[in-house]
XYZ file of C-alpha atoms in Angstrom:
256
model
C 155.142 136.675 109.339
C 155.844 132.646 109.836
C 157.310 131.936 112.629
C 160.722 130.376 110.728
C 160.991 134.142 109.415
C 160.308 135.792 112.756
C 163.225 133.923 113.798
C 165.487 134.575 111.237
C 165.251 138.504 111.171
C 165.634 137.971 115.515
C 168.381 136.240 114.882
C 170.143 138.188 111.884
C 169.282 141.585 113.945
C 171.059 139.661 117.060
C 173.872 138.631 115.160
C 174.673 142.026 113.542
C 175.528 143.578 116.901
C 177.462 140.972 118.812
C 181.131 139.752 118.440
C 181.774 136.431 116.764
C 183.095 133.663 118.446
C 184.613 130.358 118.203
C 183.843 128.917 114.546
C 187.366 126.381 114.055
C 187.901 123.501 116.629
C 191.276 125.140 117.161
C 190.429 128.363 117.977
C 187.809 126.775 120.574
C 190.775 125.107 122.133
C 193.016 127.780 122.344
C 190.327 130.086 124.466
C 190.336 127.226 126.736
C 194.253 126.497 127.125
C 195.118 127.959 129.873
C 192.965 129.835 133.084
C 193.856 133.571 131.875
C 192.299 132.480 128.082
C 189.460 130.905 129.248
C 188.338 134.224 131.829
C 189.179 136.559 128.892
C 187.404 134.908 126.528
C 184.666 133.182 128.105
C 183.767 134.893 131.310
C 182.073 138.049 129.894
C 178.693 139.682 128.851
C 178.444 137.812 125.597
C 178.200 134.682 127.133
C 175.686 135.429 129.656
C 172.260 133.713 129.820
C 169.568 136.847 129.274
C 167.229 135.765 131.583
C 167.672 136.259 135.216
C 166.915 133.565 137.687
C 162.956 133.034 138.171
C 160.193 130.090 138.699
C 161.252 126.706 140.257
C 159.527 125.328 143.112
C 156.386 127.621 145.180
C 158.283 130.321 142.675
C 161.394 130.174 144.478
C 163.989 130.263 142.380
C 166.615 128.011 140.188
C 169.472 130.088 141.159
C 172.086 126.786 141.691
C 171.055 125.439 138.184
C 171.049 128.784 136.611
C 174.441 129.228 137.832
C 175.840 125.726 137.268
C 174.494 125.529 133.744
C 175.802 128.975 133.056
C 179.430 127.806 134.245
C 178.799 124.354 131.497
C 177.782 126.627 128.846
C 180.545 128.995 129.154
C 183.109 126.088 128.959
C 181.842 123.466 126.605
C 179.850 125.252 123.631
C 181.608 125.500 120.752
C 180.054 127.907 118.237
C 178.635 126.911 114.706
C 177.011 130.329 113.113
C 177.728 129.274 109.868
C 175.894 126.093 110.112
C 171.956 126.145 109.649
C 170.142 127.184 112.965
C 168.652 123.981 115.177
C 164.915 123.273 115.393
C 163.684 123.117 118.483
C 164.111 119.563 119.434
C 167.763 119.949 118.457
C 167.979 122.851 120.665
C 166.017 120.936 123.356
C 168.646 118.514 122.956
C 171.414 120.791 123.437
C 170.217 122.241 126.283
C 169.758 118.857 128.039
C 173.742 118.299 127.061
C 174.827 121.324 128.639
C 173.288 120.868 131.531
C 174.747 117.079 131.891
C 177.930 118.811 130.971
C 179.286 115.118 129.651
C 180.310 116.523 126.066
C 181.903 119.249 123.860
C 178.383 120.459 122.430
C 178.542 122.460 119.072
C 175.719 125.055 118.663
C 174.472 125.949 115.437
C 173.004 129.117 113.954
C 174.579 131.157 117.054
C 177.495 133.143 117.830
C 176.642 133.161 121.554
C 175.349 132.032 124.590
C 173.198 135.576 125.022
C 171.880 134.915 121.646
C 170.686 130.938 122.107
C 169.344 132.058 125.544
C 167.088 135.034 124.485
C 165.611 132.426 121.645
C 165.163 129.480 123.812
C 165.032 130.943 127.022
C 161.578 128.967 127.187
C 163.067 125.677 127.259
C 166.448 126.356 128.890
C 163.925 127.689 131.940
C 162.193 124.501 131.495
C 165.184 122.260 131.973
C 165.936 123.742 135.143
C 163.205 123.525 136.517
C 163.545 119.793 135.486
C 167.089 119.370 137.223
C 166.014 121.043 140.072
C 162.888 118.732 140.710
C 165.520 115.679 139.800
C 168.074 116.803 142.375
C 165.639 117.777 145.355
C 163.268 114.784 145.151
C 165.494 112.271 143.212
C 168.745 112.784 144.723
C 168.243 115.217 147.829
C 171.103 117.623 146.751
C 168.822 120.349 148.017
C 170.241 119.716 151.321
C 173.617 120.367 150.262
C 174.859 123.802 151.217
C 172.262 124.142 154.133
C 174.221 123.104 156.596
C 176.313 126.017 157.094
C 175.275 129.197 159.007
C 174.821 133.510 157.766
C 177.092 133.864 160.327
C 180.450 132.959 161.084
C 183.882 133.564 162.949
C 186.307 136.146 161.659
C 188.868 133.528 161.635
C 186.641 131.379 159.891
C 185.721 133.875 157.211
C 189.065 134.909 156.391
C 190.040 130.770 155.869
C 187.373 130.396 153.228
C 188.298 133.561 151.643
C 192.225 132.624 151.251
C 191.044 129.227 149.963
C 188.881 131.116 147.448
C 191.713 133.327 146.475
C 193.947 130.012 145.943
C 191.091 128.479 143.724
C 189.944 131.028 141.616
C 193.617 133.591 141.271
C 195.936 131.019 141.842
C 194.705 127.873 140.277
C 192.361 129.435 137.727
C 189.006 128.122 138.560
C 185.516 129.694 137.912
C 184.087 129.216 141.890
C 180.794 128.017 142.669
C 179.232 129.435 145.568
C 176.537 128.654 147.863
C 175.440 131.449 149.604
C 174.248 130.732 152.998
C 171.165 133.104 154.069
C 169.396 132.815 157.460
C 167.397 130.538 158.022
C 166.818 127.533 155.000
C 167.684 129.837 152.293
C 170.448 129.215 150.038
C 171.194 131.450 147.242
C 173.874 130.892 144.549
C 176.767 132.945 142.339
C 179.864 132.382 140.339
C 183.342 133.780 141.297
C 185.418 134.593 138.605
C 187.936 136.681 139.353
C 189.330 138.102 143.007
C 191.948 140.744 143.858
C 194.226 141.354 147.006
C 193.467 144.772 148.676
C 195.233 146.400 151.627
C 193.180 144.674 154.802
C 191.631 141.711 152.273
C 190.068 141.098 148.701
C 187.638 142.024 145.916
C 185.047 139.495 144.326
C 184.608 139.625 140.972
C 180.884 137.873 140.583
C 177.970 136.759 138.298
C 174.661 136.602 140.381
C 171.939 135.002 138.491
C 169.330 137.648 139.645
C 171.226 140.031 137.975
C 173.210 138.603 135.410
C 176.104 141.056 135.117
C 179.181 141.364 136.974
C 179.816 142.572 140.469
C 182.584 143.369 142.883
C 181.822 142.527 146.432
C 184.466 143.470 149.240
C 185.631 141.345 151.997
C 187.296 143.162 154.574
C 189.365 141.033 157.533
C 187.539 141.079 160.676
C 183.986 140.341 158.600
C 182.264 137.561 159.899
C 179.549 137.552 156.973
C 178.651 139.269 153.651
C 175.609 141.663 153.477
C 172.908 142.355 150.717
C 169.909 144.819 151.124
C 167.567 141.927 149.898
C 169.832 138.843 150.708
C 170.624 140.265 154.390
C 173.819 138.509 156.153
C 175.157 135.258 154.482
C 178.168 133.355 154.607
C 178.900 131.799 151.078
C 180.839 128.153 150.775
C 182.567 127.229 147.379
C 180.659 123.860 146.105
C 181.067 122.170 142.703
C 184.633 121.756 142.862
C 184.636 117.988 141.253
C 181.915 118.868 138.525
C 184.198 121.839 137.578
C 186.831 119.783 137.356
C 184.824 116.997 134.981
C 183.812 120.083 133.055
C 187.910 120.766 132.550
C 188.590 117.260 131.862
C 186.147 116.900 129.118
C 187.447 119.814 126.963
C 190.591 118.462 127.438
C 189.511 115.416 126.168
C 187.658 116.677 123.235
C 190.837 118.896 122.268
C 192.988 116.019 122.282
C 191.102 114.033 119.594
């Protein structure tokens, strides 16, 4: 079996089983209105990458460009599955778009992000590894995010976690997080959704070494998070501007 065909019967066998998405510019728009469309529609299992995050530098990891190109792809692909699928420089070429996140990007062939990302996970892994080598060595973002501590004051704590609640339930936003681990390690995660309880709130979250949703509790009087593998970490919402570029841009394309 060629290679073309091999990818057509993946791809046909893919697209039998998953929902279909936005086809029309206007229904693109209109999942991106408002806040509540854009988490209903977006935010969920369909538009997940399918690879968790792996390689990068000494093997380390390219969980902040896993997570910040899964936040681009969520908001700015518009899917084409009627149109002919792309070969792989085109889909080279849309990868390297989302990740600028500078542009609408129409994707052809696909019906999802969980369907381009099990095809091309090869070069989508390749790109971030790319970006991250850019930003550490170029542009020294790697130090971003470092500067905080596992460890914190309860007063502090509960601050950043009413400020999250403001961002992400009030105003709407999809939150990117740095999570602050002991020592030099940074890990990262996207909020999407977070609930008032009785003595704090719920996190609703996508962690790119697992790639499905989880609810993590904050309780007042915590000073830190805890994970069995992670251990204590603190975790500071980053990206705030790019978001908001991200916003801006589908705006912009919607308008035209």
């Amino acid at each position: 079996m060629n290679s073309t065909i091999k990818y057509s019967a993946i791809a046909l066998c893919l697209f039998s089983t998953t929902q279909t998405f936005a086809v029309s510019k206007s229904n693109f728009c209109s999942v991106r209105a408002t806040s509540t469309s854009i988490k209903k529609n977006v935010f969920n299992s369909e538009q997940f990458l399918t690879f968790r995050n792996q390689g990068g530098l000494i093997n380390g990891g390219v969980c902040w460009w896993h997570s910040r190109f899964q936040r681009n792809a969520m908001l700015l692909v518009r899917f084409r599955e009627n149109l002919d699928f792309p070969t792989l420089e085109q889909a080279k070429d849309i990868i390297k778009k989302i990740r600028k996140g500078k542009s609408v990007v129409e994707l052809p062939g696909f019906s999802s992000i969980s369907e381009f990302s099990y095809q091309f996970r090869d070069e989508i892994q390749e790109e971030l590894e790319k970006w991250q080598i850019a930003d550490g060595f170029l542009r020294q973002q790697w130090i971003v995010g470092l500067a905080g501590t596992s460890n914190t004051t309860e007063k502090k704590l509960k601050k950043k976690m009413d400020e999250l609640y403001q961002y992400v339930k009030v105003e709407g936003n999809i939150a990117y997080q740095k999570l602050q681990i002991k020592g030099v390690d940074a890990h990262a995660w996207l909020v999407s959704d977070i609930a008032k309880t009785e003595n704090g709130y719920d996190l609703k979250v996508l962690d790119s070494n697992y790639q499905r949703t989880q609810v993590y509790k904050y309780v007042e009087g915590m000073t830190s998070f805890y994970h069995s593998y992670y251990g204590n970490f603190v975790p500071y919402t980053e990206r705030k501007r790019e978001y908001r570029k991200v916003l801006k841009t589908v705006k912009k394309y919607c308008k035209q």
